[in-house]
Amino acid sequence: MAALGNRGTVTEASGFNPEEDAQKIYNAMKGAGTNEATIIEILAHRTIAQRQKIKEAFKQSVGKELLDCLKSELTGNFEMVVVGLMMPAPVYDAYELKNAIKGAGTEEACLIDILASRSKAEIKEIIATYKKEHGKSLEDDVCGDTSGMFQRVLVSLLTAGRDESTKVDEAQAVQDAKDIYEAGEAHWGTDEVKFLTVLCVRNRNHLLRVFQEYQKISGRDIEDSIKREMSGCLEDAFLAIVKCMKNKPAFFAERLYKSMKGLGTTDNVLIRIMVARAEIDMLDIKAEFLKMYGKTLHSFIKGDTSGDYRKILLELCGGEK
């Protein structure tokens, strides 16, 4: 029942008693009105594995699905956070991808956020879960909703074929950097397939070496070249891959910052990252956020949200530092 990672703000609750938690949640929802404080107190301080045990205990003692009860009692963004917390990681990712694809228009940012940042094993689990939960192939759904080179990048990421070794082939790294340079900056028009081949297939250490070589050859950071050469969703996808390779917590810190700065809040992005990373690397995301923006993630969330939604996000953020 341990946490998914060891750099999260949500860790295993000691003295855990799922029957007791289930009873407290049931009492918080029965009768008129809901005691949201109890729901926050319990669910924001249990790991995903522990929450699954609470679900089982609830069903046993109440004869109803906890998720259904929560959905009927809660509303809005607070409900979205709680529903997300109750799902195992691949189920939540599959659920988010499904929501991003269904209906009019696609939330491309969601497809990019998830597929560019998850490991090979995680992507394989998401694909299997998607099929099981939604009865469809994730690749077919993605292809039905995207097009062109952006679609090809997503399909490549969905093959979960990235090399995950740590070895760097020096000669290949130099060649890769040259290939990308020649496919982009060096000539008119961009051969995006070259970028795809290198960015979607090579391992992280190798890519970090490619990025150094690229800087040497072109005098630019790879990110700057992508911004100059590409546009729209394709640009966003390649940038996300590069940023996740360089520093994944910093990638998420930037996504959180952009979801809150300026007018209005992109709540679905804020919720997705806070829920998905709470027990993996939230401590690192918070540190990167402070380093990059000179303000704490906690202060940003506090200033940008309100009510129970704010309370539960701040618990997931864990402390002001």
XYZ file of C-alpha atoms in Angstrom, residues 127-321:
195
model
C -3.396 1.318 -23.104
C -4.585 -1.922 -21.454
C -6.723 -0.012 -18.936
C -8.259 2.169 -21.647
C -9.310 -0.926 -23.576
C -10.751 -2.539 -20.444
C -12.580 0.555 -19.155
C -13.789 2.024 -22.447
C -13.917 -1.002 -24.760
C -11.897 0.754 -27.434
C -8.321 1.033 -28.587
C -6.650 4.218 -27.348
C -4.640 4.435 -30.561
C -7.807 4.236 -32.686
C -9.478 6.951 -30.604
C -6.391 9.195 -30.783
C -6.164 8.666 -34.561
C -9.842 9.425 -34.976
C -9.397 12.754 -33.265
C -6.020 14.059 -34.440
C -4.243 14.362 -37.762
C -0.982 14.989 -39.554
C 2.409 14.957 -37.906
C 0.916 15.597 -34.448
C -1.016 12.336 -34.771
C 2.153 10.525 -35.826
C 4.030 11.737 -32.740
C 1.228 10.501 -30.461
C 1.064 7.144 -32.263
C 4.836 6.786 -31.870
C 4.605 7.558 -28.132
C 1.768 5.015 -27.833
C 3.970 2.229 -29.177
C 5.856 2.555 -25.857
C 8.975 1.702 -27.823
C 11.402 4.199 -26.319
C 14.783 2.769 -25.427
C 14.976 2.996 -21.632
C 18.592 1.958 -21.203
C 21.139 4.499 -19.953
C 23.829 4.010 -22.572
C 24.940 6.833 -24.808
C 26.263 6.104 -28.283
C 28.554 9.106 -28.800
C 28.817 8.793 -32.582
C 25.052 8.314 -32.887
C 24.391 11.321 -30.630
C 26.491 13.539 -32.892
C 24.730 12.102 -35.958
C 21.285 12.619 -34.378
C 22.114 16.242 -33.592
C 23.291 16.783 -37.173
C 20.194 15.079 -38.569
C 17.867 17.284 -36.537
C 19.861 20.393 -37.470
C 19.754 19.532 -41.145
C 16.062 18.664 -40.924
C 15.222 22.041 -39.404
C 17.465 25.073 -39.028
C 19.796 24.196 -41.903
C 17.286 24.273 -44.711
C 14.024 25.789 -45.823
C 11.025 23.803 -44.581
C 11.273 21.257 -41.794
C 11.535 17.486 -42.029
C 9.551 16.686 -38.885
C 9.994 12.913 -39.210
C 13.686 13.299 -38.313
C 12.694 15.076 -35.083
C 10.152 12.330 -34.340
C 12.661 9.524 -34.924
C 15.167 10.982 -32.499
C 12.853 12.483 -29.849
C 10.396 9.576 -29.579
C 12.821 6.655 -29.764
C 16.141 7.455 -28.039
C 16.759 7.029 -24.311
C 16.996 9.963 -21.919
C 20.785 10.012 -21.380
C 21.367 9.763 -25.103
C 18.953 12.634 -25.784
C 20.597 14.889 -23.202
C 23.855 14.309 -25.105
C 22.082 15.030 -28.422
C 20.788 18.327 -26.987
C 24.359 19.333 -25.997
C 25.670 18.491 -29.450
C 22.772 20.331 -31.066
C 23.644 23.469 -29.094
C 27.258 23.175 -30.345
C 26.308 22.719 -33.996
C 23.493 25.252 -34.206
C 24.340 27.745 -31.476
C 20.785 27.360 -30.201
C 18.941 25.386 -27.583
C 16.834 22.611 -29.136
C 13.729 24.186 -27.564
C 14.357 27.469 -29.399
C 14.686 25.635 -32.700
C 11.456 23.726 -32.132
C 9.677 27.031 -31.427
C 11.102 28.566 -34.615
C 10.463 25.553 -36.844
C 7.105 24.217 -35.635
C 3.756 25.542 -34.531
C 0.549 24.477 -32.810
C 0.120 21.062 -31.231
C 3.169 19.592 -32.922
C 5.380 22.281 -31.387
C 3.756 21.672 -27.980
C 4.295 17.903 -28.246
C 7.972 18.104 -29.190
C 8.625 20.750 -26.516
C 6.925 18.590 -23.890
C 9.085 15.600 -24.827
C 12.278 17.673 -24.631
C 11.283 19.270 -21.324
C 10.331 15.925 -19.760
C 13.682 14.495 -20.795
C 15.593 17.434 -19.339
C 13.648 17.768 -16.084
C 10.193 16.257 -15.593
C 9.290 18.059 -12.324
C 10.193 21.378 -14.004
C 7.906 20.483 -16.921
C 5.000 19.962 -14.501
C 5.897 23.116 -12.534
C 5.649 25.156 -15.742
C 2.334 23.531 -16.668
C 0.952 24.382 -13.213
C 2.215 27.950 -13.440
C 0.628 28.462 -16.855
C -2.653 26.953 -15.640
C -2.912 29.672 -12.987
C -1.160 32.824 -14.170
C -3.147 35.639 -15.744
C -6.920 35.717 -15.928
C -8.849 32.590 -15.051
C -7.552 29.166 -14.192
C -7.279 26.144 -16.454
C -8.730 23.915 -13.759
C -8.524 20.634 -15.665
C -4.736 21.018 -16.034
C -4.302 22.066 -12.402
C -6.422 19.149 -11.159
C -4.813 16.572 -13.437
C -1.272 17.375 -12.314
C -2.063 17.772 -8.603
C -3.928 14.453 -8.539
C -1.562 12.468 -10.772
C 1.736 13.607 -9.225
C 0.732 13.849 -5.524
C 2.426 10.622 -4.492
C 5.137 10.533 -7.170
C 7.154 13.767 -7.351
C 5.147 16.669 -5.913
C 8.037 17.609 -3.580
C 10.316 18.069 -6.601
C 7.627 19.929 -8.564
C 7.214 22.360 -5.637
C 10.984 22.922 -5.425
C 11.217 23.567 -9.179
C 8.209 25.911 -9.038
C 9.870 28.030 -6.349
C 13.165 28.053 -8.234
C 11.534 29.023 -11.536
C 8.982 31.589 -10.368
C 10.219 32.849 -6.986
C 6.877 32.007 -5.376
C 5.564 28.849 -3.776
C 3.109 26.582 -5.534
C 1.074 26.716 -2.315
C 0.698 30.528 -2.548
C -0.307 30.294 -6.218
C -3.015 27.699 -5.552
C -4.244 29.645 -2.529
C -4.591 32.825 -4.563
C -6.228 31.165 -7.535
C -8.824 28.817 -6.073
C -11.461 28.871 -3.347
C -13.660 26.784 -1.039
C -13.255 23.036 -0.611
C -11.533 22.859 -3.977
C -8.788 25.095 -2.616
C -8.606 23.148 0.654
C -8.099 19.757 -0.975
C -5.537 21.065 -3.481
C -3.539 22.671 -0.662
C -3.557 19.354 1.232
C -2.239 17.607 -1.896
C 0.352 20.372 -2.271
C 1.394 19.666 1.304
C 2.737 22.565 3.364
C 3.693 26.076 2.362
C 7.351 25.416 1.676
